[in-house]
PDB file of C-alpha atoms in Angstrom:
ATOM      1  CA  MET F   1     136.704  48.445  81.750  1.00 59.00           C
ATOM      2  CA  THR F   2     133.428  50.278  80.787  1.00 70.00           C
ATOM      3  CA  ARG F   3     130.057  49.678  81.491  1.00 76.00           C
ATOM      4  CA  GLN F   4     127.648  48.978  78.982  1.00 79.00           C
ATOM      5  CA  TYR F   5     124.050  49.091  79.197  1.00 73.00           C
ATOM      6  CA  LYS F   6     120.832  48.151  77.078  1.00 74.00           C
ATOM      7  CA  ILE F   7     117.693  49.779  76.966  1.00 77.00           C
ATOM      8  CA  GLY F   8     115.253  48.197  74.004  1.00 80.00           C
ATOM      9  CA  GLN F   9     117.630  47.942  71.588  1.00 80.00           C
ATOM     10  CA  ARG F  10     120.335  50.149  72.117  1.00 80.00           C
ATOM     11  CA  VAL F  11     123.459  49.898  74.061  1.00 82.00           C
ATOM     12  CA  PHE F  12     125.440  52.540  75.200  1.00 78.00           C
ATOM     13  CA  SER F  13     128.342  53.035  77.660  1.00 79.00           C
ATOM     14  CA  SER F  14     128.824  54.496  80.955  1.00 74.00           C
ATOM     15  CA  GLU F  15     131.018  57.471  79.208  1.00 79.00           C
ATOM     16  CA  LEU F  16     127.680  58.541  77.119  1.00 81.00           C
ATOM     17  CA  ILE F  17     125.928  59.153  80.250  1.00 82.00           C
ATOM     18  CA  ILE F  18     126.760  62.883  81.077  1.00 82.00           C
ATOM     19  CA  PRO F  19     126.525  63.740  76.938  1.00 85.00           C
ATOM     20  CA  LEU F  20     122.987  62.470  76.846  1.00 85.00           C
ATOM     21  CA  LEU F  21     122.198  63.563  80.031  1.00 84.00           C
ATOM     22  CA  GLN F  22     122.950  66.959  78.263  1.00 86.00           C
ATOM     23  CA  GLN F  23     121.490  66.367  75.325  1.00 88.00           C
ATOM     24  CA  TYR F  24     118.120  65.317  76.902  1.00 88.00           C
ATOM     25  CA  GLN F  25     118.141  68.658  78.718  1.00 92.00           C
ATOM     26  CA  LEU F  26     118.256  66.563  82.440  1.00 89.00           C
ATOM     27  CA  LEU F  27     121.742  67.678  83.680  1.00 88.00           C
ATOM     28  CA  PRO F  28     120.450  70.222  85.491  1.00 90.00           C
ATOM     29  CA  GLN F  29     118.096  67.837  87.639  1.00 92.00           C
ATOM     30  CA  PHE F  30     121.477  65.262  87.993  1.00 91.00           C
ATOM     31  CA  LEU F  31     123.286  68.517  89.340  1.00 92.00           C
ATOM     32  CA  ARG F  32     120.728  69.500  91.486  1.00 94.00           C
ATOM     33  CA  GLU F  33     120.458  65.658  93.074  1.00 94.00           C
ATOM     34  CA  CYS F  34     124.432  65.428  93.350  1.00 93.00           C
ATOM     35  CA  LEU F  35     124.189  69.157  95.348  1.00 95.00           C
ATOM     36  CA  ILE F  36     121.775  67.716  97.856  1.00 96.00           C
ATOM     37  CA  GLU F  37     123.697  64.443  97.964  1.00 95.00           C
ATOM     38  CA  GLN F  38     127.233  66.550  98.956  1.00 95.00           C
ATOM     39  CA  ALA F  39     124.894  68.420 101.525  1.00 96.00           C
ATOM     40  CA  LEU F  40     123.616  65.726 103.193  1.00 96.00           C
ATOM     41  CA  GLU F  41     127.449  63.965 103.762  1.00 94.00           C
ATOM     42  CA  ASP F  42     127.000  64.828 107.404  1.00 93.00           C
ATOM     43  CA  ILE F  43     123.341  63.907 108.574  1.00 96.00           C
ATOM     44  CA  ASP F  44     123.605  60.555 110.088  1.00 95.00           C
ATOM     45  CA  LEU F  45     120.523  58.574 111.070  1.00 95.00           C
ATOM     46  CA  SER F  46     120.555  55.878 114.075  1.00 96.00           C
ATOM     47  CA  ALA F  47     119.354  52.206 113.695  1.00 96.00           C
ATOM     48  CA  GLU F  48     115.676  53.464 114.980  1.00 97.00           C
ATOM     49  CA  GLU F  49     115.830  56.610 112.777  1.00 97.00           C
ATOM     50  CA  GLU F  50     116.406  54.238 110.051  1.00 96.00           C
ATOM     51  CA  GLN F  51     113.732  52.179 110.750  1.00 96.00           C
ATOM     52  CA  GLN F  52     111.147  55.393 110.907  1.00 97.00           C
ATOM     53  CA  ALA F  53     112.731  56.483 107.731  1.00 97.00           C
ATOM     54  CA  VAL F  54     111.431  53.575 105.691  1.00 96.00           C
ATOM     55  CA  GLN F  55     108.177  53.477 107.536  1.00 96.00           C
ATOM     56  CA  GLU F  56     107.714  56.817 106.792  1.00 96.00           C
ATOM     57  CA  PHE F  57     108.047  56.172 102.694  1.00 96.00           C
ATOM     58  CA  CYS F  58     106.414  53.367 102.657  1.00 96.00           C
ATOM     59  CA  LEU F  59     103.719  55.221 104.008  1.00 96.00           C
ATOM     60  CA  GLN F  60     103.515  58.147 102.001  1.00 95.00           C
ATOM     61  CA  ASN F  61     104.088  56.227  99.007  1.00 96.00           C
ATOM     62  CA  GLN F  62     101.581  53.415  99.398  1.00 95.00           C
ATOM     63  CA  LEU F  63     104.479  50.936  99.516  1.00 95.00           C
ATOM     64  CA  GLU F  64     103.002  48.549 102.802  1.00 91.00           C
ATOM     65  CA  ASP F  65     103.222  45.620 101.005  1.00 92.00           C
ATOM     66  CA  PRO F  66     105.877  44.007  99.344  1.00 92.00           C
ATOM     67  CA  GLN F  67     103.888  43.543  96.273  1.00 95.00           C
ATOM     68  CA  ALA F  68     103.785  47.366  96.299  1.00 95.00           C
ATOM     69  CA  GLN F  69     107.334  47.906  96.907  1.00 95.00           C
ATOM     70  CA  GLN F  70     108.464  45.051  94.142  1.00 95.00           C
ATOM     71  CA  ARG F  71     106.101  47.306  91.653  1.00 95.00           C
ATOM     72  CA  TRP F  72     107.913  50.576  92.469  1.00 94.00           C
ATOM     73  CA  ARG F  73     111.266  48.825  92.259  1.00 94.00           C
ATOM     74  CA  ASP F  74     110.731  47.285  88.975  1.00 93.00           C
ATOM     75  CA  HIS F  75     109.324  50.689  87.624  1.00 94.00           C
ATOM     76  CA  TYR F  76     112.364  52.687  88.851  1.00 93.00           C
ATOM     77  CA  GLY F  77     115.081  50.000  88.559  1.00 89.00           C
ATOM     78  CA  MET F  78     115.959  50.026  91.773  1.00 92.00           C
ATOM     79  CA  THR F  79     117.173  47.179  94.258  1.00 94.00           C
ATOM     80  CA  PRO F  80     116.015  46.664  97.832  1.00 94.00           C
ATOM     81  CA  ASN F  81     119.024  48.189  99.003  1.00 95.00           C
ATOM     82  CA  GLN F  82     118.090  51.056  96.230  1.00 96.00           C
ATOM     83  CA  LEU F  83     114.990  51.801  97.577  1.00 95.00           C
ATOM     84  CA  LYS F  84     115.800  52.212 101.430  1.00 96.00           C
ATOM     85  CA  ALA F  85     118.815  54.661 100.292  1.00 96.00           C
ATOM     86  CA  LEU F  86     116.097  56.363  98.876  1.00 96.00           C
ATOM     87  CA  ALA F  87     113.916  56.418 102.099  1.00 97.00           C
ATOM     88  CA  LEU F  88     116.839  57.308 104.473  1.00 97.00           C
ATOM     89  CA  ARG F  89     118.078  60.336 101.896  1.00 97.00           C
ATOM     90  CA  THR F  90     114.197  61.724 102.126  1.00 96.00           C
ATOM     91  CA  PHE F  91     114.459  61.653 105.892  1.00 97.00           C
ATOM     92  CA  ARG F  92     117.718  63.094 105.741  1.00 98.00           C
ATOM     93  CA  LEU F  93     116.989  65.794 103.802  1.00 98.00           C
ATOM     94  CA  GLN F  94     113.887  66.677 106.132  1.00 97.00           C
ATOM     95  CA  ARG F  95     116.721  67.090 108.603  1.00 97.00           C
ATOM     96  CA  PHE F  96     118.877  69.105 106.848  1.00 98.00           C
ATOM     97  CA  LYS F  97     116.776  71.508 106.368  1.00 98.00           C
ATOM     98  CA  GLN F  98     115.180  71.793 109.820  1.00 96.00           C
ATOM     99  CA  GLN F  99     118.630  72.071 111.118  1.00 96.00           C
ATOM    100  CA  THR F 100     119.568  74.566 108.353  1.00 96.00           C
ATOM    101  CA  TRP F 101     116.500  76.814 108.806  1.00 97.00           C
ATOM    102  CA  GLY F 102     114.024  75.774 111.226  1.00 95.00           C
ATOM    103  CA  ALA F 103     115.434  77.884 113.711  1.00 95.00           C
ATOM    104  CA  LYS F 104     115.365  81.083 111.468  1.00 95.00           C
ATOM    105  CA  VAL F 105     111.384  80.313 110.804  1.00 95.00           C
ATOM    106  CA  GLU F 106     110.154  82.986 113.016  1.00 95.00           C
ATOM    107  CA  SER F 107     112.250  85.795 111.840  1.00 95.00           C
ATOM    108  CA  LEU F 108     111.507  85.192 108.347  1.00 93.00           C
ATOM    109  CA  PHE F 109     107.616  84.991 108.995  1.00 94.00           C
ATOM    110  CA  LEU F 110     107.689  88.705 111.042  1.00 92.00           C
ATOM    111  CA  LYS F 111     109.997  89.953 107.759  1.00 91.00           C
ATOM    112  CA  GLU F 112     107.776  88.415 104.959  1.00 88.00           C
ATOM    113  CA  LYS F 113     104.160  88.271 107.086  1.00 88.00           C
ATOM    114  CA  GLU F 114     101.941  90.379 104.994  1.00 86.00           C
ATOM    115  CA  LYS F 115     102.929  87.899 101.616  1.00 87.00           C
ATOM    116  CA  PHE F 116     100.819  85.282 103.196  1.00 92.00           C
ATOM    117  CA  ASP F 117      97.871  87.177 104.655  1.00 94.00           C
ATOM    118  CA  GLN F 118      94.616  86.107 103.027  1.00 96.00           C
ATOM    119  CA  VAL F 119      91.618  87.989 101.902  1.00 97.00           C
ATOM    120  CA  VAL F 120      88.009  86.881 100.979  1.00 98.00           C
ATOM    121  CA  TYR F 121      86.602  89.325  98.549  1.00 98.00           C
ATOM    122  CA  SER F 122      83.973  89.569  96.239  1.00 97.00           C
ATOM    123  CA  LEU F 123      84.140  90.617  92.961  1.00 97.00           C
ATOM    124  CA  VAL F 124      82.572  91.265  89.136  1.00 97.00           C
ATOM    125  CA  ARG F 125      84.240  91.304  85.883  1.00 96.00           C
ATOM    126  CA  THR F 126      82.944  92.733  82.522  1.00 96.00           C
ATOM    127  CA  ASP F 127      84.826  93.680  79.578  1.00 94.00           C
ATOM    128  CA  SER F 128      82.641  96.731  79.297  1.00 94.00           C
ATOM    129  CA  SER F 129      83.387 100.707  81.115  1.00 93.00           C
ATOM    130  CA  GLU F 130      79.812 101.476  80.641  1.00 95.00           C
ATOM    131  CA  ILE F 131      78.642  97.902  82.083  1.00 95.00           C
ATOM    132  CA  ALA F 132      80.909  98.273  85.041  1.00 96.00           C
ATOM    133  CA  GLN F 133      79.992 101.896  86.031  1.00 96.00           C
ATOM    134  CA  GLU F 134      76.121 101.000  85.545  1.00 95.00           C
ATOM    135  CA  LEU F 135      76.672  98.264  87.885  1.00 96.00           C
ATOM    136  CA  PHE F 136      78.603 100.402  90.436  1.00 96.00           C
ATOM    137  CA  PHE F 137      75.522 103.237  90.563  1.00 94.00           C
ATOM    138  CA  ARG F 138      73.535 100.082  90.802  1.00 94.00           C
ATOM    139  CA  LEU F 139      75.364  98.282  93.991  1.00 94.00           C
ATOM    140  CA  GLN F 140      75.654 102.475  95.367  1.00 92.00           C
ATOM    141  CA  GLU F 141      71.930 102.817  95.389  1.00 90.00           C
ATOM    142  CA  GLN F 142      71.400  99.388  96.794  1.00 90.00           C
ATOM    143  CA  GLU F 143      68.951  98.491  93.615  1.00 91.00           C
ATOM    144  CA  GLN F 144      70.844  95.041  93.247  1.00 90.00           C
ATOM    145  CA  GLY F 145      72.692  93.231  96.183  1.00 93.00           C
ATOM    146  CA  PHE F 146      76.694  92.163  95.034  1.00 95.00           C
ATOM    147  CA  SER F 147      75.777  88.501  94.689  1.00 95.00           C
ATOM    148  CA  GLU F 148      72.915  89.035  92.069  1.00 95.00           C
ATOM    149  CA  VAL F 149      75.130  91.426  90.213  1.00 95.00           C
ATOM    150  CA  ALA F 150      77.514  88.995  89.879  1.00 96.00           C
ATOM    151  CA  ALA F 151      75.861  85.929  88.969  1.00 95.00           C
ATOM    152  CA  THR F 152      74.082  87.719  86.428  1.00 94.00           C
ATOM    153  CA  TYR F 153      76.780  89.776  84.822  1.00 94.00           C
ATOM    154  CA  SER F 154      80.280  88.969  85.851  1.00 95.00           C
ATOM    155  CA  LYS F 155      82.355  87.144  83.226  1.00 94.00           C
ATOM    156  CA  GLY F 156      84.534  84.938  84.955  1.00 92.00           C
ATOM    157  CA  PRO F 157      84.226  81.626  87.138  1.00 95.00           C
ATOM    158  CA  GLU F 158      83.382  83.636  89.993  1.00 96.00           C
ATOM    159  CA  ALA F 159      79.820  84.144  88.723  1.00 95.00           C
ATOM    160  CA  GLN F 160      79.339  80.693  90.042  1.00 95.00           C
ATOM    161  CA  THR F 161      79.885  81.717  93.766  1.00 96.00           C
ATOM    162  CA  GLY F 162      77.885  85.202  93.660  1.00 95.00           C
ATOM    163  CA  GLY F 163      81.158  86.946  93.111  1.00 96.00           C
ATOM    164  CA  LEU F 164      83.083  85.461  96.069  1.00 97.00           C
ATOM    165  CA  ILE F 165      86.434  84.455  95.879  1.00 97.00           C
ATOM    166  CA  GLY F 166      88.709  83.012  98.856  1.00 93.00           C
ATOM    167  CA  PRO F 167      90.435  82.644 101.317  1.00 96.00           C
ATOM    168  CA  VAL F 168      93.126  83.507  98.757  1.00 96.00           C
ATOM    169  CA  GLU F 169      97.010  85.178  99.408  1.00 94.00           C
ATOM    170  CA  VAL F 170      97.570  88.282  98.844  1.00 93.00           C
ATOM    171  CA  THR F 171     100.231  87.525  96.671  1.00 91.00           C
ATOM    172  CA  LYS F 172      98.964  84.976  94.391  1.00 93.00           C
ATOM    173  CA  LEU F 173      96.283  87.783  93.342  1.00 95.00           C
ATOM    174  CA  HIS F 174      97.472  90.684  90.199  1.00 96.00           C
ATOM    175  CA  PRO F 175      98.963  93.518  92.163  1.00 94.00           C
ATOM    176  CA  LYS F 176      96.849  95.958  91.015  1.00 95.00           C
ATOM    177  CA  LEU F 177      93.807  94.015  92.815  1.00 96.00           C
ATOM    178  CA  ALA F 178      96.366  93.500  95.567  1.00 94.00           C
ATOM    179  CA  GLN F 179      96.818  96.500  96.319  1.00 93.00           C
ATOM    180  CA  VAL F 180      93.286  97.911  95.924  1.00 95.00           C
ATOM    181  CA  LEU F 181      92.293  95.204  98.387  1.00 95.00           C
ATOM    182  CA  LEU F 182      94.571  95.847 101.328  1.00 92.00           C
ATOM    183  CA  SER F 183      93.740  99.773 100.940  1.00 92.00           C
ATOM    184  CA  SER F 184      89.848  99.106 101.198  1.00 94.00           C
ATOM    185  CA  GLU F 185      87.544  98.615 104.063  1.00 94.00           C
ATOM    186  CA  PRO F 186      85.551  95.698 104.577  1.00 96.00           C
ATOM    187  CA  GLY F 187      82.055  95.922 102.632  1.00 94.00           C
ATOM    188  CA  LYS F 188      82.826  99.337 100.863  1.00 95.00           C
ATOM    189  CA  ILE F 189      82.817  98.481  96.996  1.00 95.00           C
ATOM    190  CA  ARG F 190      85.508 100.211  95.038  1.00 96.00           C
ATOM    191  CA  PRO F 191      84.913 101.963  91.848  1.00 96.00           C
ATOM    192  CA  PRO F 192      85.505 100.376  88.512  1.00 96.00           C
ATOM    193  CA  LEU F 193      89.446  99.082  88.030  1.00 95.00           C
ATOM    194  CA  ARG F 194      90.881  98.139  84.942  1.00 96.00           C
ATOM    195  CA  ILE F 195      93.113  95.090  85.323  1.00 95.00           C
ATOM    196  CA  ASP F 196      94.199  93.582  81.889  1.00 93.00           C
ATOM    197  CA  GLN F 197      91.525  93.253  79.494  1.00 94.00           C
ATOM    198  CA  TRP F 198      88.605  93.193  82.353  1.00 96.00           C
ATOM    199  CA  ILE F 199      86.942  95.960  83.945  1.00 96.00           C
ATOM    200  CA  VAL F 200      86.446  94.865  87.757  1.00 96.00           C
ATOM    201  CA  LEU F 201      83.950  95.709  90.844  1.00 97.00           C
ATOM    202  CA  VAL F 202      85.483  94.882  93.815  1.00 97.00           C
ATOM    203  CA  LYS F 203      84.742  94.243  97.573  1.00 97.00           C
ATOM    204  CA  LEU F 204      86.898  93.349 100.561  1.00 97.00           C
ATOM    205  CA  GLU F 205      84.995  91.224 102.536  1.00 97.00           C
ATOM    206  CA  ARG F 206      87.571  90.020 105.260  1.00 96.00           C
ATOM    207  CA  LEU F 207      91.313  89.948 105.825  1.00 96.00           C
ATOM    208  CA  LEU F 208      93.051  87.413 107.374  1.00 96.00           C
ATOM    209  CA  PRO F 209      96.349  87.778 108.747  1.00 94.00           C
ATOM    210  CA  ALA F 210      99.012  85.129 108.580  1.00 94.00           C
ATOM    211  CA  THR F 211      99.595  83.023 111.169  1.00 93.00           C
ATOM    212  CA  LEU F 212     102.784  80.844 111.739  1.00 95.00           C
ATOM    213  CA  ASP F 213     101.038  77.369 112.110  1.00 94.00           C
ATOM    214  CA  ASP F 214     103.043  73.925 110.744  1.00 94.00           C
ATOM    215  CA  GLY F 215     101.953  74.254 107.110  1.00 93.00           C
ATOM    216  CA  LEU F 216     103.531  77.932 106.697  1.00 94.00           C
ATOM    217  CA  ARG F 217     106.853  76.700 108.819  1.00 95.00           C
ATOM    218  CA  GLU F 218     107.515  74.535 106.320  1.00 95.00           C
ATOM    219  CA  ARG F 219     106.622  76.109 103.136  1.00 94.00           C
ATOM    220  CA  LEU F 220     109.416  78.738 104.724  1.00 96.00           C
ATOM    221  CA  VAL F 221     111.862  76.080 105.166  1.00 97.00           C
ATOM    222  CA  GLU F 222     111.038  74.558 101.951  1.00 97.00           C
ATOM    223  CA  GLN F 223     111.530  78.142 100.200  1.00 94.00           C
ATOM    224  CA  GLN F 224     114.900  79.012 102.156  1.00 96.00           C
ATOM    225  CA  PHE F 225     116.310  75.612 101.116  1.00 97.00           C
ATOM    226  CA  GLN F 226     114.858  75.994  97.121  1.00 97.00           C
ATOM    227  CA  ASP F 227     116.813  79.776  97.443  1.00 97.00           C
ATOM    228  CA  TRP F 228     120.127  78.062  98.485  1.00 97.00           C
ATOM    229  CA  LEU F 229     119.651  75.067  96.137  1.00 97.00           C
ATOM    230  CA  ARG F 230     119.465  77.575  93.357  1.00 96.00           C
ATOM    231  CA  LEU F 231     122.224  79.763  94.313  1.00 96.00           C
ATOM    232  CA  GLN F 232     124.610  76.403  94.752  1.00 95.00           C
ATOM    233  CA  MET F 233     123.676  75.235  91.218  1.00 93.00           C
ATOM    234  CA  GLU F 234     124.562  78.815  89.569  1.00 92.00           C
ATOM    235  CA  GLN F 235     127.919  78.602  91.059  1.00 93.00           C
ATOM    236  CA  THR F 236     128.478  75.194  90.520  1.00 88.00           C
ATOM    237  CA  GLN F 237     130.130  74.111  86.951  1.00 82.00           C
ATOM    238  CA  LEU F 238     130.549  70.697  84.964  1.00 74.00           C
ATOM    239  CA  GLU F 239     133.925  70.210  84.464  1.00 73.00           C
ATOM    240  CA  VAL F 240     135.735  67.727  81.890  1.00 65.00           C
ATOM    241  CA  ILE F 241     138.687  66.414  84.111  1.00 68.00           C
ATOM    242  CA  ASP F 242     141.573  63.933  82.377  1.00 60.00           C
ATOM    243  CA  PRO F 243     140.881  60.633  83.591  1.00 59.00           C
ATOM    244  CA  SER F 244     144.219  60.379  84.632  1.00 56.00           C
ATOM    245  CA  GLN F 245     144.238  63.283  87.123  1.00 56.00           C
ATOM    246  CA  ALA F 246     140.654  61.881  88.393  1.00 53.00           C
ATOM    247  CA  ALA F 247     139.905  61.001  92.245  1.00 53.00           C
ATOM    248  CA  VAL F 248     138.059  57.993  92.609  1.00 50.00           C
ATOM    249  CA  VAL F 249     134.550  58.589  93.989  1.00 48.00           C
TER     250      VAL F 249
END
């Protein structure tokens, strides 16, 4: 017997779920969750770990009291057992990530270390090459300090900080700006440089080499997981199976 669902005034059968996911562009998310569920099949938890998983999930989502849990379940249409299953799944997913990529973090860090280096720099931006050149000469002759020039002439938010920006990861900068900063000596003001619609003056204040702390470890593991999941999604196709040949799930 086909199960039916009612949302508001609309009634639809379970057979329409996949077509509706396609129509609402939600099928990729559904596929993603199915692939994750499949990957977690062999991740088992002890009774103590299950209790820990539920406690951590409730703490992270501010669900310590029964009323908060009830509101959560009402919002997502979940039963108590489904809420517990979600908590266990979250815990198992973290374990899967660590078991699969945790031991590779050090080598990944050494391979991609420069991507996570940070810089602190000062910048002045203007839309006039003539003004940029004049300001560069003033700075070279020490007629004005960089922070004063930035506060007076810079046309970006850095004017509020005297031109000072950072720390910021090098890979999050415009490639041209990153290249200039990585080839600069601290304290040296570089000649005017065009970046998109701006003419900028830039000075490297400090280069901060990346260190493999807990936060970066987590990012590297998450990066590997997302790359793996993206590949799985690319390689997985939705197939329509004849009901008479379908296996029971």
